[in-house]
Amino acid sequence: MNLNTKKLFHDAEAGGYAIGQFNASTADQIKGIIGTAARMRAPVIVATSEGECAFIGARQVVKLCEAYEEEAGIPIILNADHTYKDAEKIENLDKIKALLTAGYNSIHFDGSVLSFEDNVRWTKQVVELCKEKDPGISVEGELGFLPGASEVSEKKVEIKPEYLTDPAQALEFVRATGVDRLAVSVGNSHGISFQEDRLDIERIGKIKEAIGDHAVLVLHGGSGIPDEQIRAAIAHGIRKINVNTELRVAFHGALKEVLTTTPQTTPYKFFPPAIDAVARVVEGKITVFGSGMHA
Ligand code: 13P
């Protein structure tokens, strides 16, 4: 798979657009994601959380993305999303070693539950491990805390001021760790809740100003954020945006509809509406992110 991931983010920086990260756990969702990106000539990031990866299989998703990359002719980044989210059994970074062996070309190490010092220490080790394997592998660190999970929730998600990423600390973090990308807490949250996220655009601008070209900025929790806020975030320096919940909702809704309204039992006949539903979400996001015609 494409190992020049740094160049892709460099191009996004130069072009002032954001590359979409779309999470998936089945081949059908991946078909919808990559098919759309290929049609729109957009560089694309397919991602698996730890749960999604455990379901589809690390080696399996790598091979699938490799096959699509050859066929579609667009660069595909395969990112391991939120690795070590709960900071459990982190000691020898076995999970990351296994993902690199399987062929992932991008790692997101989530040390956001750790103290600043431990987050720096572990993130730095992850960067070293990845660069040893291949300098082209792109590594994302996370600073600040993001509440919520990739689901639709009735609960109010509280974003406390202490969760937010501090611009000066962001510079210290990227300098000390050498990460290629930095995920930030700027009013965003995972999932869709009844109250919309309100991004702190000014903070995004300040973080960008502080870190300069040391790393590219990443916005997690891309579902449920109004398009005009996303556009403003990109204008202030966001270069990668993660989307999961909206894809899950679209896939599930379309599948439920087809299974309850037709007697269809043939998978290759009942999956296409769900794949199309994923494709429509991806198309909308790529349009807002401005990444089309850049691959
Ligand atoms: P959403 O589920 O809110 O789209 O967030 C996805 C995400 O940030 C994955 O890392």
CSV table of C-alpha atoms and ligand atoms in Angstrom, one decimal:
chain,number,residue,atom,x,y,z
A,1,MET,CA,0.0,0.0,0.0
A,2,ASN,CA,1.0,3.6,-0.5
A,3,LEU,CA,3.7,4.4,1.9
A,4,ASN,CA,4.2,8.0,1.0
A,5,THR,CA,1.5,9.1,3.4
A,6,LYS,CA,3.4,12.2,4.5
A,7,LYS,CA,3.3,13.6,0.9
A,8,LEU,CA,-0.5,13.1,0.9
A,9,PHE,CA,-0.9,15.3,4.0
A,10,HIS,CA,1.7,17.7,2.7
A,11,ASP,CA,-0.4,18.1,-0.5
A,12,ALA,CA,-3.5,18.6,1.7
A,13,GLU,CA,-1.7,21.4,3.6
A,14,ALA,CA,-0.6,23.0,0.3
A,15,GLY,CA,-4.0,22.7,-1.2
A,16,GLY,CA,-6.0,23.8,1.9
A,17,TYR,CA,-8.3,20.8,2.0
A,18,ALA,CA,-8.8,17.9,4.5
A,19,ILE,CA,-8.5,14.2,3.8
A,20,GLY,CA,-11.4,12.1,5.0
A,21,GLN,CA,-10.9,9.2,7.4
A,22,PHE,CA,-13.8,6.8,7.1
A,23,ASN,CA,-14.1,3.9,9.7
A,24,ALA,CA,-15.3,0.5,8.7
A,25,SER,CA,-15.5,-3.1,9.9
A,26,THR,CA,-16.9,-4.9,6.9
A,27,ALA,CA,-15.9,-5.4,3.3
A,28,ASP,CA,-19.3,-3.9,2.2
A,29,GLN,CA,-18.6,-0.6,3.9
A,30,ILE,CA,-15.1,-0.5,2.5
A,31,LYS,CA,-16.5,-1.0,-1.0
A,32,GLY,CA,-18.8,2.0,-0.5
A,33,ILE,CA,-16.0,4.2,0.9
A,34,ILE,CA,-13.3,3.4,-1.7
A,35,GLY,CA,-15.6,3.2,-4.6
A,36,THR,CA,-16.8,6.8,-3.9
A,37,ALA,CA,-13.2,8.1,-3.3
A,38,ALA,CA,-12.0,6.6,-6.5
A,39,ARG,CA,-14.9,8.1,-8.5
A,40,MET,CA,-14.2,11.5,-7.0
A,41,ARG,CA,-10.4,11.1,-7.3
A,42,ALA,CA,-9.9,11.8,-3.6
A,43,PRO,CA,-7.1,10.5,-1.4
A,44,VAL,CA,-8.8,8.5,1.3
A,45,ILE,CA,-8.2,7.0,4.7
A,46,VAL,CA,-9.9,3.8,5.7
A,47,ALA,CA,-9.7,3.2,9.4
A,48,THR,CA,-10.4,0.5,12.0
A,49,SER,CA,-10.9,1.0,15.7
A,50,GLU,CA,-9.7,-1.8,17.9
A,51,GLY,CA,-13.1,-3.4,17.8
A,52,GLU,CA,-13.5,-2.9,14.0
A,53,CYS,CA,-10.1,-4.4,13.4
A,54,ALA,CA,-10.8,-7.4,15.6
A,55,PHE,CA,-13.9,-8.1,13.6
A,56,ILE,CA,-12.6,-7.8,10.1
A,57,GLY,CA,-9.1,-9.0,10.8
A,58,ALA,CA,-5.9,-6.9,10.4
A,59,ARG,CA,-4.3,-8.9,7.6
A,60,GLN,CA,-7.7,-9.2,5.8
A,61,VAL,CA,-8.4,-5.5,5.8
A,62,VAL,CA,-4.8,-4.8,4.6
A,63,LYS,CA,-5.2,-7.2,1.7
A,64,LEU,CA,-8.6,-5.7,0.8
A,65,CYS,CA,-7.2,-2.2,0.7
A,66,GLU,CA,-4.2,-3.3,-1.3
A,67,ALA,CA,-6.5,-4.9,-3.9
A,68,TYR,CA,-8.6,-1.7,-4.1
A,69,GLU,CA,-5.6,0.5,-4.3
A,70,GLU,CA,-4.3,-1.4,-7.3
A,71,GLU,CA,-7.6,-1.4,-9.0
A,72,ALA,CA,-8.8,2.1,-8.1
A,73,GLY,CA,-5.5,3.9,-8.7
A,74,ILE,CA,-6.0,6.3,-5.8
A,75,PRO,CA,-3.8,6.4,-2.7
A,76,ILE,CA,-5.3,4.6,0.3
A,77,ILE,CA,-4.1,5.1,3.8
A,78,LEU,CA,-5.1,2.4,6.3
A,79,ASN,CA,-5.1,3.8,9.8
A,80,ALA,CA,-5.3,2.0,13.1
A,81,ASP,CA,-7.7,4.3,14.9
A,82,HIS,CA,-7.4,4.9,18.7
A,83,THR,CA,-4.8,2.2,19.4
A,84,TYR,CA,-4.4,1.7,23.2
A,85,LYS,CA,-7.4,4.0,23.9
A,86,ASP,CA,-7.6,2.7,27.4
A,87,ALA,CA,-3.9,2.5,27.9
A,88,GLU,CA,-4.1,-1.2,28.8
A,89,LYS,CA,-1.2,-3.6,28.3
A,90,ILE,CA,0.7,-0.9,26.7
A,91,GLU,CA,4.1,-2.2,28.0
A,92,ASN,CA,5.7,-3.5,24.9
A,93,LEU,CA,3.5,-2.0,22.2
A,94,ASP,CA,2.6,-5.5,21.0
A,95,LYS,CA,-0.7,-4.3,19.3
A,96,ILE,CA,1.2,-1.8,17.2
A,97,LYS,CA,3.9,-4.2,16.2
A,98,ALA,CA,1.1,-6.7,15.0
A,99,LEU,CA,-0.6,-3.9,13.0
A,100,LEU,CA,2.7,-2.9,11.4
A,101,THR,CA,3.4,-6.5,10.5
A,102,ALA,CA,0.0,-6.9,9.0
A,103,GLY,CA,0.8,-3.9,6.8
A,104,TYR,CA,-1.1,-0.8,8.2
A,105,ASN,CA,0.6,2.3,6.8
A,106,SER,CA,-0.8,4.6,9.5
A,107,ILE,CA,-1.1,4.4,13.3
A,108,HIS,CA,-3.1,6.6,15.6
A,109,PHE,CA,-1.8,6.1,19.1
A,110,ASP,CA,-4.3,7.5,21.6
A,111,GLY,CA,-2.5,8.4,24.8
A,112,SER,CA,-5.1,11.0,25.8
A,113,VAL,CA,-6.0,9.2,29.1
A,114,LEU,CA,-2.4,9.3,30.2
A,115,SER,CA,-0.6,12.2,32.0
A,116,PHE,CA,1.1,14.7,29.6
A,117,GLU,CA,4.5,13.2,30.4
A,118,ASP,CA,3.4,9.6,29.8
A,119,ASN,CA,1.5,10.5,26.7
A,120,VAL,CA,4.7,12.1,25.3
A,121,ARG,CA,6.9,9.2,26.4
A,122,TRP,CA,4.7,6.5,24.8
A,123,THR,CA,3.8,8.5,21.7
A,124,LYS,CA,7.5,9.0,21.1
A,125,GLN,CA,8.2,5.3,21.4
A,126,VAL,CA,5.4,4.6,18.9
A,127,VAL,CA,6.9,7.1,16.5
A,128,GLU,CA,10.3,5.5,16.8
A,129,LEU,CA,8.8,2.0,16.3
A,130,CYS,CA,6.9,3.0,13.2
A,131,LYS,CA,9.8,4.9,11.6
A,132,GLU,CA,12.1,1.9,12.2
A,133,LYS,CA,9.6,-0.2,10.3
A,134,ASP,CA,9.3,2.4,7.5
A,135,PRO,CA,9.9,6.1,7.6
A,136,GLY,CA,6.8,6.5,5.3
A,137,ILE,CA,4.4,5.3,7.9
A,138,SER,CA,2.4,8.2,9.3
A,139,VAL,CA,1.8,8.5,13.1
A,140,GLU,CA,-1.0,10.4,14.8
A,141,GLY,CA,-0.8,11.4,18.5
A,142,GLU,CA,-3.6,12.8,20.5
A,143,LEU,CA,-3.6,15.7,23.0
A,144,GLY,CA,-6.7,16.8,24.9
A,145,PHE,CA,-9.7,14.6,25.7
A,146,LEU,CA,-12.6,13.7,23.5
A,147,PRO,CA,-15.8,12.4,25.2
A,148,GLY,CA,-18.4,10.1,23.6
A,149,ALA,CA,-18.4,7.0,21.4
A,150,SER,CA,-19.3,6.4,17.8
A,151,GLU,CA,-23.0,6.0,18.3
A,152,VAL,CA,-26.3,8.0,18.5
A,153,SER,CA,-26.9,9.0,22.0
A,154,GLU,CA,-29.7,10.7,23.9
A,155,LYS,CA,-27.3,11.9,26.5
A,156,LYS,CA,-25.8,15.3,26.7
A,157,VAL,CA,-22.1,15.1,26.0
A,158,GLU,CA,-20.3,17.5,28.3
A,159,ILE,CA,-17.1,19.0,27.0
A,160,LYS,CA,-15.2,20.4,30.0
A,161,PRO,CA,-12.7,23.3,29.5
A,162,GLU,CA,-9.9,21.1,30.9
A,163,TYR,CA,-10.5,18.6,28.0
A,164,LEU,CA,-9.5,21.2,25.4
A,165,THR,CA,-6.1,21.2,23.7
A,166,ASP,CA,-3.8,23.9,24.8
A,167,PRO,CA,-1.9,25.5,21.9
A,168,ALA,CA,1.5,25.9,23.7
A,169,GLN,CA,1.3,22.3,25.0
A,170,ALA,CA,0.5,21.2,21.5
A,171,LEU,CA,3.8,22.6,20.2
A,172,GLU,CA,5.7,21.0,23.1
A,173,PHE,CA,4.0,17.7,22.3
A,174,VAL,CA,4.7,17.6,18.6
A,175,ARG,CA,8.3,18.7,19.1
A,176,ALA,CA,8.9,16.1,21.8
A,177,THR,CA,7.2,13.2,20.0
A,178,GLY,CA,7.9,13.8,16.3
A,179,VAL,CA,4.3,12.8,15.4
A,180,ASP,CA,3.2,13.5,11.8
A,181,ARG,CA,-0.4,14.4,12.9
A,182,LEU,CA,-2.0,15.7,16.0
A,183,ALA,CA,-5.6,15.0,17.0
A,184,VAL,CA,-7.1,17.8,19.1
A,185,SER,CA,-9.9,18.5,21.4
A,186,VAL,CA,-11.6,21.7,20.2
A,187,GLY,CA,-15.3,21.3,21.1
A,188,ASN,CA,-15.7,18.1,19.1
A,189,SER,CA,-16.9,14.8,20.5
A,190,HIS,CA,-17.4,11.2,19.2
A,191,GLY,CA,-20.9,10.2,18.0
A,192,ILE,CA,-24.1,12.1,17.4
A,193,SER,CA,-25.9,13.5,20.4
A,194,PHE,CA,-29.0,15.6,20.5
A,195,GLN,CA,-27.0,18.8,20.9
A,196,GLU,CA,-24.7,19.7,18.0
A,197,ASP,CA,-21.0,20.0,18.5
A,198,ARG,CA,-19.8,23.6,18.5
A,199,LEU,CA,-16.2,23.9,17.4
A,200,ASP,CA,-13.8,26.4,18.9
A,201,ILE,CA,-12.5,27.7,15.6
A,202,GLU,CA,-10.3,30.3,17.2
A,203,ARG,CA,-8.6,27.5,19.2
A,204,ILE,CA,-7.9,25.5,16.0
A,205,GLY,CA,-6.3,28.6,14.5
A,206,LYS,CA,-4.2,29.2,17.6
A,207,ILE,CA,-3.0,25.5,17.7
A,208,LYS,CA,-2.1,25.7,14.0
A,209,GLU,CA,-0.2,28.9,14.6
A,210,ALA,CA,1.7,27.4,17.5
A,211,ILE,CA,2.6,24.1,15.8
A,212,GLY,CA,3.3,25.5,12.3
A,213,ASP,CA,4.5,22.7,10.0
A,214,HIS,CA,5.6,20.4,12.8
A,215,ALA,CA,2.4,18.2,12.3
A,216,VAL,CA,-0.9,18.3,10.5
A,217,LEU,CA,-4.1,18.8,12.5
A,218,VAL,CA,-6.8,16.2,12.9
A,219,LEU,CA,-10.4,16.6,13.8
A,220,HIS,CA,-12.0,13.5,15.3
A,221,GLY,CA,-15.8,13.1,15.8
A,222,GLY,CA,-16.6,14.4,12.3
A,223,SER,CA,-20.2,13.1,12.5
A,224,GLY,CA,-23.0,15.6,13.3
A,225,ILE,CA,-20.9,18.7,12.9
A,226,PRO,CA,-22.6,21.3,10.6
A,227,ASP,CA,-20.9,21.7,7.2
A,228,GLU,CA,-20.2,25.4,7.8
A,229,GLN,CA,-18.2,24.6,11.0
A,230,ILE,CA,-16.3,21.9,9.1
A,231,ARG,CA,-15.4,24.4,6.4
A,232,ALA,CA,-14.2,27.0,9.0
A,233,ALA,CA,-12.1,24.3,10.7
A,234,ILE,CA,-10.4,23.4,7.4
A,235,ALA,CA,-9.9,27.1,6.7
A,236,HIS,CA,-8.1,27.3,10.1
A,237,GLY,CA,-5.8,24.4,9.5
A,238,ILE,CA,-7.6,21.0,10.0
A,239,ARG,CA,-6.2,18.5,7.4
A,240,LYS,CA,-7.8,15.2,8.3
A,241,ILE,CA,-11.3,14.6,9.5
A,242,ASN,CA,-12.6,11.3,11.0
A,243,VAL,CA,-16.1,10.1,10.3
A,244,ASN,CA,-17.7,7.0,11.7
A,245,THR,CA,-21.2,7.3,13.3
A,246,GLU,CA,-22.9,8.8,10.2
A,247,LEU,CA,-21.6,5.9,8.2
A,248,ARG,CA,-22.8,3.4,10.8
A,249,VAL,CA,-26.2,5.0,10.9
A,250,ALA,CA,-26.5,5.1,7.1
A,251,PHE,CA,-25.4,1.4,6.6
A,252,HIS,CA,-27.6,0.1,9.4
A,253,GLY,CA,-30.7,2.1,8.3
A,254,ALA,CA,-30.5,1.1,4.7
A,255,LEU,CA,-29.9,-2.6,5.5
A,256,LYS,CA,-32.8,-2.6,8.0
A,257,GLU,CA,-35.1,-1.1,5.4
A,258,VAL,CA,-34.2,-3.6,2.7
A,259,LEU,CA,-34.4,-6.6,5.0
A,260,THR,CA,-37.8,-5.6,6.3
A,261,THR,CA,-39.4,-4.5,3.1
A,262,THR,CA,-38.3,-7.2,0.7
A,263,PRO,CA,-38.1,-11.0,0.9
A,264,GLN,CA,-34.6,-10.9,-0.5
A,265,THR,CA,-32.2,-13.5,0.9
A,266,THR,CA,-29.3,-13.1,-1.6
A,267,PRO,CA,-26.5,-11.0,0.0
A,268,TYR,CA,-25.2,-9.5,-3.2
A,269,LYS,CA,-28.8,-8.3,-3.8
A,270,PHE,CA,-29.6,-7.0,-0.3
A,271,PHE,CA,-26.3,-5.3,0.4
A,272,PRO,CA,-26.1,-2.8,-2.4
A,273,PRO,CA,-28.6,-0.3,-0.9
A,274,ALA,CA,-26.5,-0.3,2.3
A,275,ILE,CA,-23.3,0.2,0.3
A,276,ASP,CA,-25.0,3.1,-1.6
A,277,ALA,CA,-26.0,4.7,1.7
A,278,VAL,CA,-22.4,4.6,2.9
A,279,ALA,CA,-21.3,6.0,-0.5
A,280,ARG,CA,-23.7,8.9,-0.2
A,281,VAL,CA,-22.3,9.9,3.2
A,282,VAL,CA,-18.8,9.7,1.9
A,283,GLU,CA,-19.6,11.7,-1.2
A,284,GLY,CA,-21.1,14.5,0.9
A,285,LYS,CA,-18.1,14.6,3.2
A,286,ILE,CA,-15.5,14.5,0.4
A,287,THR,CA,-17.4,17.5,-1.2
A,288,VAL,CA,-17.3,19.5,2.1
A,289,PHE,CA,-13.7,18.5,2.8
A,290,GLY,CA,-12.6,19.7,-0.6
A,291,SER,CA,-10.4,16.6,-1.2
A,292,GLY,CA,-12.0,15.5,-4.6
A,293,MET,CA,-9.8,15.7,-7.7
A,294,HIS,CA,-6.6,15.6,-5.6
A,295,ALA,CA,-5.6,12.0,-6.2
B,1,13P,P1,-17.7,10.1,14.8
B,1,13P,O1,-18.2,8.7,15.1
B,1,13P,O2,-18.3,11.1,15.7
B,1,13P,O3,-17.8,10.4,13.4
B,1,13P,O4,-16.1,10.1,15.1
B,1,13P,C1,-15.3,9.2,14.5
B,1,13P,C2,-13.9,9.3,14.9
B,1,13P,O5,-13.5,10.3,15.4
B,1,13P,C3,-13.0,8.1,14.8
B,1,13P,O6,-11.8,8.3,15.3
